[in-house]
Tab-separated table of C-alpha atoms and ligand atoms in Angstrom:
chain	number	residue	atom	x	y	z
A	4	MET	CA	109.934	123.824	15.952
A	5	ILE	CA	111.757	123.262	12.704
A	6	GLU	CA	110.049	124.607	10.229
A	7	ARG	CA	109.745	124.574	6.548
A	8	THR	CA	108.310	127.865	3.945
A	9	PHE	CA	108.195	128.728	0.612
A	10	SER	CA	109.699	131.704	-0.829
A	11	MET	CA	109.809	133.606	-4.090
A	12	ILE	CA	112.293	136.625	-5.246
A	13	LYS	CA	110.105	138.720	-7.629
A	14	PRO	CA	110.247	140.369	-10.838
A	15	ASP	CA	111.740	143.475	-10.061
A	16	ALA	CA	114.630	141.541	-8.006
A	17	VAL	CA	115.024	139.869	-10.639
A	18	LEU	CA	115.890	142.364	-13.026
A	19	ARG	CA	117.427	144.964	-10.981
A	20	GLY	CA	120.435	142.636	-10.896
A	21	ILE	CA	119.046	141.987	-6.207
A	22	VAL	CA	118.413	138.648	-6.202
A	23	GLY	CA	121.977	138.186	-5.103
A	24	GLU	CA	121.273	140.394	-2.111
A	25	VAL	CA	118.690	139.181	-1.111
A	26	ILE	CA	119.796	135.067	-0.626
A	27	ALA	CA	122.644	136.536	1.127
A	28	ARG	CA	120.688	138.215	3.887
A	29	ILE	CA	118.242	134.569	4.390
A	30	GLU	CA	122.354	132.803	4.804
A	31	ARG	CA	123.442	134.983	6.868
A	32	LYS	CA	119.655	135.054	9.285
A	33	GLY	CA	121.309	131.004	9.194
A	34	LEU	CA	118.365	129.928	7.459
A	35	LYS	CA	118.569	127.084	4.887
A	36	ILE	CA	117.573	126.776	1.408
A	37	VAL	CA	116.904	122.730	0.440
A	38	GLY	CA	114.999	123.861	-2.457
A	39	MET	CA	115.589	126.465	-5.592
A	40	ARG	CA	114.730	127.315	-8.842
A	41	MET	CA	114.852	130.026	-11.385
A	42	ILE	CA	111.318	130.044	-13.329
A	43	ARG	CA	108.966	131.859	-14.949
A	44	VAL	CA	105.421	131.695	-13.348
A	45	SER	CA	102.568	129.719	-15.459
A	46	GLU	CA	99.065	130.240	-15.543
A	47	ASP	CA	98.224	127.781	-13.683
A	48	GLN	CA	100.684	127.697	-10.475
A	49	ALA	CA	100.327	131.843	-10.038
A	50	SER	CA	96.459	131.656	-9.934
A	51	ARG	CA	97.025	128.916	-7.000
A	52	LEU	CA	99.629	130.923	-5.614
A	53	TYR	CA	96.956	133.881	-5.884
A	54	ALA	CA	93.880	132.163	-5.190
A	55	VAL	CA	93.042	133.715	-2.267
A	56	HIS	CA	92.883	137.098	-4.150
A	57	ARG	CA	91.146	136.027	-6.902
A	58	GLU	CA	88.080	138.799	-6.461
A	59	LYS	CA	90.738	141.528	-5.072
A	60	PRO	CA	90.495	144.927	-7.880
A	61	PHE	CA	94.333	143.673	-8.222
A	62	TYR	CA	94.219	140.443	-9.065
A	63	GLY	CA	95.375	140.842	-13.247
A	64	GLU	CA	97.829	143.067	-11.724
A	65	LEU	CA	98.930	141.094	-9.389
A	66	VAL	CA	99.216	137.827	-11.989
A	67	SER	CA	100.396	140.232	-14.905
A	68	PHE	CA	103.518	141.435	-12.637
A	69	ILE	CA	104.077	137.712	-11.183
A	70	ARG	CA	104.557	135.979	-14.717
A	71	SER	CA	106.325	139.441	-16.005
A	72	ALA	CA	110.009	138.385	-16.403
A	73	PRO	CA	111.451	134.760	-13.971
A	74	VAL	CA	111.479	134.892	-10.468
A	75	VAL	CA	113.045	132.539	-8.438
A	76	VAL	CA	111.510	129.882	-6.066
A	77	MET	CA	112.499	128.735	-2.752
A	78	ALA	CA	111.923	126.317	0.362
A	79	ILE	CA	113.955	126.840	3.281
A	80	GLU	CA	114.146	125.875	6.267
A	81	GLY	CA	115.200	126.203	9.881
A	82	GLU	CA	113.550	127.285	13.284
A	83	SER	CA	110.474	129.591	12.594
A	84	ALA	CA	111.661	129.675	9.434
A	85	VAL	CA	107.516	130.762	8.366
A	86	SER	CA	107.841	133.633	11.258
A	87	VAL	CA	111.683	134.300	10.730
A	88	MET	CA	111.421	135.097	6.611
A	89	ARG	CA	107.834	137.207	7.014
A	90	ARG	CA	109.706	139.304	9.954
A	91	LEU	CA	113.079	139.100	7.290
A	92	ILE	CA	111.117	140.695	4.489
A	93	GLY	CA	109.188	143.333	6.575
A	94	SER	CA	105.754	145.065	5.806
A	95	THR	CA	103.885	144.306	2.147
A	96	ASP	CA	103.706	147.564	1.700
A	97	ALA	CA	107.337	148.411	0.610
A	98	LYS	CA	107.004	152.182	2.398
A	99	GLU	CA	106.154	151.058	5.511
A	100	ALA	CA	108.525	148.420	6.305
A	101	SER	CA	111.321	148.922	8.402
A	102	PRO	CA	114.599	149.177	7.740
A	103	GLY	CA	116.981	146.498	7.643
A	104	THR	CA	114.196	144.201	6.313
A	105	VAL	CA	114.310	142.931	2.173
A	106	ARG	CA	111.226	145.429	1.393
A	107	GLY	CA	111.908	148.436	3.663
A	108	ASP	CA	115.303	148.017	1.852
A	109	PHE	CA	115.435	147.566	-1.316
A	110	SER	CA	111.523	148.945	-2.152
A	111	CYS	CA	109.095	151.532	-1.780
A	112	SER	CA	106.075	149.174	-3.346
A	113	LYS	CA	103.332	147.577	-2.355
A	114	SER	CA	102.865	145.626	-5.648
A	115	MET	CA	106.891	145.470	-6.323
A	116	ASN	CA	108.089	144.562	-3.349
A	117	VAL	CA	111.130	142.050	-4.013
A	118	ILE	CA	110.058	139.059	-2.090
A	119	HIS	CA	106.864	136.670	-1.204
A	120	ALA	CA	107.833	134.887	2.088
A	121	SER	CA	104.476	132.154	3.476
A	122	ASP	CA	102.526	133.749	6.092
A	123	SER	CA	101.801	131.009	7.700
A	124	VAL	CA	102.557	126.823	8.274
A	125	GLU	CA	99.626	125.386	6.394
A	126	ASN	CA	99.576	127.878	3.379
A	127	ALA	CA	103.263	127.158	3.447
A	128	GLN	CA	102.472	124.020	3.133
A	129	LYS	CA	100.788	125.051	0.232
A	130	GLU	CA	101.943	126.703	-1.957
A	131	LEU	CA	105.391	124.371	-1.630
A	132	ALA	CA	103.182	122.304	-2.890
A	133	ILE	CA	103.071	124.371	-5.882
A	134	PHE	CA	106.521	125.327	-6.833
A	135	PHE	CA	108.119	121.466	-5.800
A	136	GLY	CA	107.373	117.877	-5.914
A	137	GLU	CA	107.679	115.339	-3.309
A	138	GLY	CA	110.571	114.243	-2.864
A	139	GLU	CA	112.590	117.395	-4.176
A	140	LEU	CA	113.941	119.414	-1.998
A	141	LEU	CA	117.446	118.515	-0.139
A	142	SER	CA	118.683	117.528	2.751
A	143	TYR	CA	121.565	118.610	4.732
A	144	GLU	CA	123.293	119.977	7.218
A	145	ARG	CA	125.068	123.988	7.858
A	146	LEU	CA	128.150	123.857	9.301
A	147	ASP	CA	127.223	126.784	11.305
A	148	ALA	CA	123.914	125.498	12.886
A	149	LYS	CA	125.141	125.737	16.068
A	150	TRP	CA	125.703	128.899	16.342
A	151	VAL	CA	122.834	130.553	14.440
A	152	THR	CA	120.106	128.926	16.168
B	7	CMP	P1	102.813	139.530	-1.265
B	7	CMP	O1	102.486	139.180	0.193
B	7	CMP	O2	103.981	138.134	-1.383
B	7	CMP	O3	101.907	138.181	-2.520
B	7	CMP	C1	100.458	138.821	-1.925
B	7	CMP	C2	100.672	140.262	-3.000
B	7	CMP	O4	99.969	141.497	-3.712
B	7	CMP	C3	101.295	141.446	-2.378
B	7	CMP	O5	102.083	140.381	-1.636
B	7	CMP	C4	101.874	142.587	-2.912
B	7	CMP	O6	102.402	142.955	-3.560
B	7	CMP	C5	100.081	142.572	-3.391
B	7	CMP	N1	99.156	143.831	-2.761
B	7	CMP	C6	98.596	143.474	-1.858
B	7	CMP	N2	97.794	144.165	-1.900
B	7	CMP	C7	98.184	144.742	-2.983
B	7	CMP	C8	97.318	146.174	-3.661
B	7	CMP	N3	96.486	146.830	-2.380
B	7	CMP	N4	97.226	146.478	-4.784
B	7	CMP	C9	98.432	146.091	-5.547
B	7	CMP	N5	99.084	144.550	-5.325
B	7	CMP	C10	98.589	144.634	-3.759
């Protein structure tokens, strides 16, 4: 099933200058980036994105970190895009993320873990709506589509 998911390259990756390496992995996997923007996350966007964590002790730290520097938000499309992206980025706690995943290769931190990706189709729709307007996502065919899917 073709799905759309939301992903965000976090401030730590922007400040470390590894945005290109992360995006390259997404493209190389055969996923299609159908929306992408570098932004500063607003207070409203952060509180909507992290609504499920509002009661957690690390919520304040989480919001201030995500707003501390620019991020790159992406809409990503592909066959089973939600689960494919989750496997590609690795476990939340980067210390435990498998080598070969983005977090496993680039981080040892739970909070500064390089990249976020939605954990379900339902959350992907909600998260995409926080950062992208209706009709803003692009439609095109990758020339290698028949070889990578
Ligand atoms: P992500 O899944 O992208 O979005 C929620 C984030 O909360 C998660 O990545 C982690 O970076 C962060 N997070 C989860 N648990 C903790 C924790 N115990 N301490 C600090 N940050 C956390």
